[in-house]
PDB file of C-alpha atoms in Angstrom:
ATOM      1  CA  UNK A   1     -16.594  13.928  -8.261  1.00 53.00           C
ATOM      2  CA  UNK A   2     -13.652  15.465  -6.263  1.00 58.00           C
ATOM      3  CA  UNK A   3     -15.510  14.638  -2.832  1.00 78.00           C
ATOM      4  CA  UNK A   4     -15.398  11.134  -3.238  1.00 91.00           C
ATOM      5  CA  UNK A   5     -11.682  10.772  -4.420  1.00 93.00           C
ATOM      6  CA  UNK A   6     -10.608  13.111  -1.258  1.00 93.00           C
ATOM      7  CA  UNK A   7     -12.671  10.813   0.741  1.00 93.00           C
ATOM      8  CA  UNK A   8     -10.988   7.856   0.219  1.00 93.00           C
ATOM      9  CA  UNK A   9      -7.355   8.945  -0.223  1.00 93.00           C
ATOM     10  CA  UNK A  10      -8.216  10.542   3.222  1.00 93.00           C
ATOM     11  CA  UNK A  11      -9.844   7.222   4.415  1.00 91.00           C
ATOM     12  CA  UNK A  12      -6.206   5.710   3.519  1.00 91.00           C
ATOM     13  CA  UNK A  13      -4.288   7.786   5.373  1.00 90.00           C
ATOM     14  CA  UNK A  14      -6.601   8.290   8.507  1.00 90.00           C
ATOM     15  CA  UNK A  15      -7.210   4.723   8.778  1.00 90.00           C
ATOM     16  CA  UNK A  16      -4.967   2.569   6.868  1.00 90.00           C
ATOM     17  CA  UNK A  17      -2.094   3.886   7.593  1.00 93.00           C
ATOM     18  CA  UNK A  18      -2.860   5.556  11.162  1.00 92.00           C
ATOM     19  CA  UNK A  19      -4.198   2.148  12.113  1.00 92.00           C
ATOM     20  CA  UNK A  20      -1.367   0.537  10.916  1.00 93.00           C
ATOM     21  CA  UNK A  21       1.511   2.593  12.369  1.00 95.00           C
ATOM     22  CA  UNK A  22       0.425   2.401  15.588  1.00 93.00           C
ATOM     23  CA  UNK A  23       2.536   1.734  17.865  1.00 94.00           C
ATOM     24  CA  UNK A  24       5.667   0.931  14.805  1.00 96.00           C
ATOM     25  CA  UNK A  25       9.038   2.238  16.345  1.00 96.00           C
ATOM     26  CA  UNK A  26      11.196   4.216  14.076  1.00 97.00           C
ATOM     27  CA  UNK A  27      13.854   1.215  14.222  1.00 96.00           C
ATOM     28  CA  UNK A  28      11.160  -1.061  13.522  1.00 96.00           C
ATOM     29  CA  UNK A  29       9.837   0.679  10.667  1.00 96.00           C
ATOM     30  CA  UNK A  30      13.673   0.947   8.951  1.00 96.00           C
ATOM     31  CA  UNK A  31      14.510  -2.922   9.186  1.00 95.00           C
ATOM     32  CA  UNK A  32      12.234  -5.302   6.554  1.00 96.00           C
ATOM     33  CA  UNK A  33      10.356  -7.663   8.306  1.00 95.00           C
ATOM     34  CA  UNK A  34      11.524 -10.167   6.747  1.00 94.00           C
ATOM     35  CA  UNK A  35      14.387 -11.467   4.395  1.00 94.00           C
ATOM     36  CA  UNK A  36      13.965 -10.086   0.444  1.00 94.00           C
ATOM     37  CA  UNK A  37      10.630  -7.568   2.273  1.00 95.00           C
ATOM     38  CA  UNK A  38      10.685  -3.715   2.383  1.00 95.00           C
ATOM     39  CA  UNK A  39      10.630  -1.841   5.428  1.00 96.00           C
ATOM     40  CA  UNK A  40       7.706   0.399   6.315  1.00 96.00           C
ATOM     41  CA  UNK A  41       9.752   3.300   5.469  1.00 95.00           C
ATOM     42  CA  UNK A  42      10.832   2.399   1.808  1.00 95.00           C
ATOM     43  CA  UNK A  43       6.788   1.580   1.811  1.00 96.00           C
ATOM     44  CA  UNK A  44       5.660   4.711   3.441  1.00 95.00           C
ATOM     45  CA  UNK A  45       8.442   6.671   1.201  1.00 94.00           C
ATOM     46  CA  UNK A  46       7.082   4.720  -2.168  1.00 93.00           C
ATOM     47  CA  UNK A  47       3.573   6.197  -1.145  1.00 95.00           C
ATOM     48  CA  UNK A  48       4.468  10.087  -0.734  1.00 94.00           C
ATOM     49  CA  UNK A  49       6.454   9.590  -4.361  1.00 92.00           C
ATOM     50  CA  UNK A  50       3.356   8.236  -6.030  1.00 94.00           C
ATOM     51  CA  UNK A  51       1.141  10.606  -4.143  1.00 94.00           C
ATOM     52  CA  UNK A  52       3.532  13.400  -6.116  1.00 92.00           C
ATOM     53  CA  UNK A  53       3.668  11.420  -9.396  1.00 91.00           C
ATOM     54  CA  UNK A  54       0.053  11.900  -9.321  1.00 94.00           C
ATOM     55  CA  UNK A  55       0.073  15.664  -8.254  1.00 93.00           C
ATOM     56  CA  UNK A  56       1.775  16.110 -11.402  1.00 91.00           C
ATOM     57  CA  UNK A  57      -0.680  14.217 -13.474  1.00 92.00           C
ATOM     58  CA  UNK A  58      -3.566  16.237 -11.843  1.00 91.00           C
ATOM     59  CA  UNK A  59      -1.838  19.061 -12.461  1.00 89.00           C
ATOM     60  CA  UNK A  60      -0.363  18.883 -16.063  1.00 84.00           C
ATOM     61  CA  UNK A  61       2.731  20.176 -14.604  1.00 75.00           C
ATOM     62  CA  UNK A  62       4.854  17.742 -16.015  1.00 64.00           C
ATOM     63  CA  UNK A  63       7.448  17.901 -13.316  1.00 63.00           C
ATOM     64  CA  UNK A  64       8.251  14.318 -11.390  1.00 60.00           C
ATOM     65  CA  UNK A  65       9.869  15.213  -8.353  1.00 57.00           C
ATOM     66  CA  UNK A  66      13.424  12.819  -7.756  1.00 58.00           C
ATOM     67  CA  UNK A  67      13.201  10.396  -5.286  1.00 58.00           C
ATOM     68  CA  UNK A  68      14.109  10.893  -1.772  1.00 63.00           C
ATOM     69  CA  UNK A  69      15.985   8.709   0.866  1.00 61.00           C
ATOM     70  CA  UNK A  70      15.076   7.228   3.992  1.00 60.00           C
ATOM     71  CA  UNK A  71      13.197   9.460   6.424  1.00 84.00           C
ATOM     72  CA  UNK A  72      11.778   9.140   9.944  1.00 94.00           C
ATOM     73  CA  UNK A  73       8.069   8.268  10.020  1.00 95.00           C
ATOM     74  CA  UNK A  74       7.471  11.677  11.591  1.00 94.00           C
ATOM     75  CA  UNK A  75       8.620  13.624   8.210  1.00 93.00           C
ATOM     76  CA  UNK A  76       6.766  11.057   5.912  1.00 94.00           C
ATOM     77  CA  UNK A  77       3.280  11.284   8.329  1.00 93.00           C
ATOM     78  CA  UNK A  78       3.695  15.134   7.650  1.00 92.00           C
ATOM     79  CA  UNK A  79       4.740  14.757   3.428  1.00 92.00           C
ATOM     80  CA  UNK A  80       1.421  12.590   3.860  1.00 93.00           C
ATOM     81  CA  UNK A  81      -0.326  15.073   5.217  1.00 92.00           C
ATOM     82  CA  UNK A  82       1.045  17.930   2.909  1.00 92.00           C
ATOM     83  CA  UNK A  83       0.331  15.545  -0.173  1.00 92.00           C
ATOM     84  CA  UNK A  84      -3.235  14.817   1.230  1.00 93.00           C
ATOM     85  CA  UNK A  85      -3.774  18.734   1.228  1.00 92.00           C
ATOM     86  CA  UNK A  86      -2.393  19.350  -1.946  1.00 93.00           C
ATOM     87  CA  UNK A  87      -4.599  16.062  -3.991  1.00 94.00           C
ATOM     88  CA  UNK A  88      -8.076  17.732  -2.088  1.00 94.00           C
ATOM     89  CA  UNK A  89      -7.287  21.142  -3.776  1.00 93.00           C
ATOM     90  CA  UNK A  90      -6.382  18.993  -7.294  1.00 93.00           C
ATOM     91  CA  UNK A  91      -9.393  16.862  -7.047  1.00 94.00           C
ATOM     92  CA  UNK A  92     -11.393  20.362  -6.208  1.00 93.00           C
ATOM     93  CA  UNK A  93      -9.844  22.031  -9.751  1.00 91.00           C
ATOM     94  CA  UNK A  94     -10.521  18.644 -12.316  1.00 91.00           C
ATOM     95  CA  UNK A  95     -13.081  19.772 -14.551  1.00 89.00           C
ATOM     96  CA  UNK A  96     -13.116  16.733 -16.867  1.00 92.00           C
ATOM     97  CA  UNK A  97     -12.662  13.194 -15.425  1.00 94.00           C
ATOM     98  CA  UNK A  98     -12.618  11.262 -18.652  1.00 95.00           C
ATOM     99  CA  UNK A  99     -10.460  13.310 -20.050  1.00 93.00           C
ATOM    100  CA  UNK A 100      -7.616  11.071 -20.873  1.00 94.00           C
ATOM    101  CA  UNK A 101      -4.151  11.281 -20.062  1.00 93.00           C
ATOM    102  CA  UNK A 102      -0.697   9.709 -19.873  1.00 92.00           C
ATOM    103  CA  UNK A 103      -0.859   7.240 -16.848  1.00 91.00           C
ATOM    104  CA  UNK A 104       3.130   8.265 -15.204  1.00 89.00           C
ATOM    105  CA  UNK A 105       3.918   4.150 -14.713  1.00 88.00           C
ATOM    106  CA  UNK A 106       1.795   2.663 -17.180  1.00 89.00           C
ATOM    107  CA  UNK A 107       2.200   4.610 -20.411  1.00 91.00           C
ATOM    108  CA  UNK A 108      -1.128   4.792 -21.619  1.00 94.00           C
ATOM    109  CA  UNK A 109      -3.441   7.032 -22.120  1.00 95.00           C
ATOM    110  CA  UNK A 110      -6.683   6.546 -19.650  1.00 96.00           C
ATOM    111  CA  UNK A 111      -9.387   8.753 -18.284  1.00 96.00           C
ATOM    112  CA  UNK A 112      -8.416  10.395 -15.696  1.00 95.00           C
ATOM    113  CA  UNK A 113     -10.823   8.874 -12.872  1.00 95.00           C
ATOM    114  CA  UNK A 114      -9.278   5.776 -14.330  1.00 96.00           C
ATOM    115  CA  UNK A 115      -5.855   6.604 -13.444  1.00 96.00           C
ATOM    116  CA  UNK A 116      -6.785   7.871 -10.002  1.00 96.00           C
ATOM    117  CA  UNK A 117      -8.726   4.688  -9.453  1.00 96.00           C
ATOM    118  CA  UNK A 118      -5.002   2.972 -10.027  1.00 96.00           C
ATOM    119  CA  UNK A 119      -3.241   5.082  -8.065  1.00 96.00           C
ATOM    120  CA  UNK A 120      -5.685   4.786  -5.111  1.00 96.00           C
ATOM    121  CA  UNK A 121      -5.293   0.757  -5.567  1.00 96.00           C
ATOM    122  CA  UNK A 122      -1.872   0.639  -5.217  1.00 96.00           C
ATOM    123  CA  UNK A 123      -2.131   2.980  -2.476  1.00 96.00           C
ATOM    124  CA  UNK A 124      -4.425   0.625  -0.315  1.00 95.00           C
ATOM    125  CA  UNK A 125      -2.718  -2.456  -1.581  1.00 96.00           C
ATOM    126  CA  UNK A 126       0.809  -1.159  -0.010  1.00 96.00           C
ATOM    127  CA  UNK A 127      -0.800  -0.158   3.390  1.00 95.00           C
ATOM    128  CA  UNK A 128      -1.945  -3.485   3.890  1.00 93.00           C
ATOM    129  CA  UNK A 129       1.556  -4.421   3.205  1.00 95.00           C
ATOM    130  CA  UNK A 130       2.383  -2.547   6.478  1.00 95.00           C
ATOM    131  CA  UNK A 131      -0.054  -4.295   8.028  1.00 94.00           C
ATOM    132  CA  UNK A 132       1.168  -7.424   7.594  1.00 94.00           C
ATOM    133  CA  UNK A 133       4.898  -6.319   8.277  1.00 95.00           C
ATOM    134  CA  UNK A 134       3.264  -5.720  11.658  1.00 93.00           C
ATOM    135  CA  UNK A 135       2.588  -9.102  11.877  1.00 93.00           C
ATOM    136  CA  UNK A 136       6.536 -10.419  10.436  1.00 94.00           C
ATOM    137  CA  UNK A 137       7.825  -8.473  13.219  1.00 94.00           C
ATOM    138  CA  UNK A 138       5.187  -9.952  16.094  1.00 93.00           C
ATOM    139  CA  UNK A 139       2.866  -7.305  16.643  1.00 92.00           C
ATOM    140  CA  UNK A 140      -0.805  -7.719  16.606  1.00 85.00           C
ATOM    141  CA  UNK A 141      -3.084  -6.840  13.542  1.00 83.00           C
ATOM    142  CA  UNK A 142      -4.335  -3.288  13.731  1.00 79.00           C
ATOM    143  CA  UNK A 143      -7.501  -3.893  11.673  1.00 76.00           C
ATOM    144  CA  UNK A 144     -10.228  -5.280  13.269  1.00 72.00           C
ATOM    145  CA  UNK A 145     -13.608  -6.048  12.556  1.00 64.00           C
ATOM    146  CA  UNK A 146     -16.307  -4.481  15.128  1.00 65.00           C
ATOM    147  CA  UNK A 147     -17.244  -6.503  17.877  1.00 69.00           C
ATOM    148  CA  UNK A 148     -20.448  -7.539  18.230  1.00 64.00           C
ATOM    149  CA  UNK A 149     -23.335  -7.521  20.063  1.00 57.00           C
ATOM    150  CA  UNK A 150     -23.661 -11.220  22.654  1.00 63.00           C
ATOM    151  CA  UNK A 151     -27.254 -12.161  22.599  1.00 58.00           C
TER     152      UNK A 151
END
């Protein structure tokens, strides 16, 4: 089952986000769009923390790592990288899926694939929030549907 949880938290990051931060200036991605809005970076920064938070639970290590201040979207493409290596190689060593665990934010015990499932969620969910800070600050959508064929 490790293939298809790779696969997608890949598909976020090669797509979703790529797609998305194309074209973002670093002084773009630091302001929020919009009044009471988070900038791409607290986003993007929110993302590599959970990505960890969920190393841990993978893991069993039991070791959250503190939080981290602003960054240039350079350093958090490359922590998204790094954390996209490291998941691949946890996915790769799960041996039981439903084995439940300790979800980090919720507090509950849930299978495993369950709390990946959430994690992957909120990872999607918060990309499209980039997206549509792309759109606050005037820039065109980067996701767009295939064009098709004129008969």
């Amino acid at each position: 089952m490790s293939q298809p949880w790779t696969t997608l938290f890949s598909l976020n990051r090669q797509v979703l986000m790529a797609r998305n931060l194309a074209d973002v200036t670093q002084d773009q991605a630091d302001q929020p769009p919009a009044p009471h809005l988070n900038s791409i970076t607290w986003i993007l920064t929110h993302l590599v923390e959970n990505r960890r938070w969920l190393l841990e639970t993978l893991l069993e290590s039991g070791d959250r790592p503190a939080a981290t201040g602003p960054r240039s979207l350079a350093q958090l493409d490359a922590a998204m990288d790094e954390t996209q290596a490291a998941l691949a190689e946890a996915f790769d060593g799960v041996v039981d899926w439903r084995e439940p665990r300790t979800h980090p934010a919720m507090q509950v015990a849930l299978p495993l694939e369950q709390i990946v499932g959430t994690f992957l969620m909120e990872e999607a969910y918060h990309l499209g929030q980039i997206g549509t800070a792309r759109k606050l600050m005037g820039m065109p959508g980067a996701m767009k549907a295939p064009e098709t064929a004129k008969v």
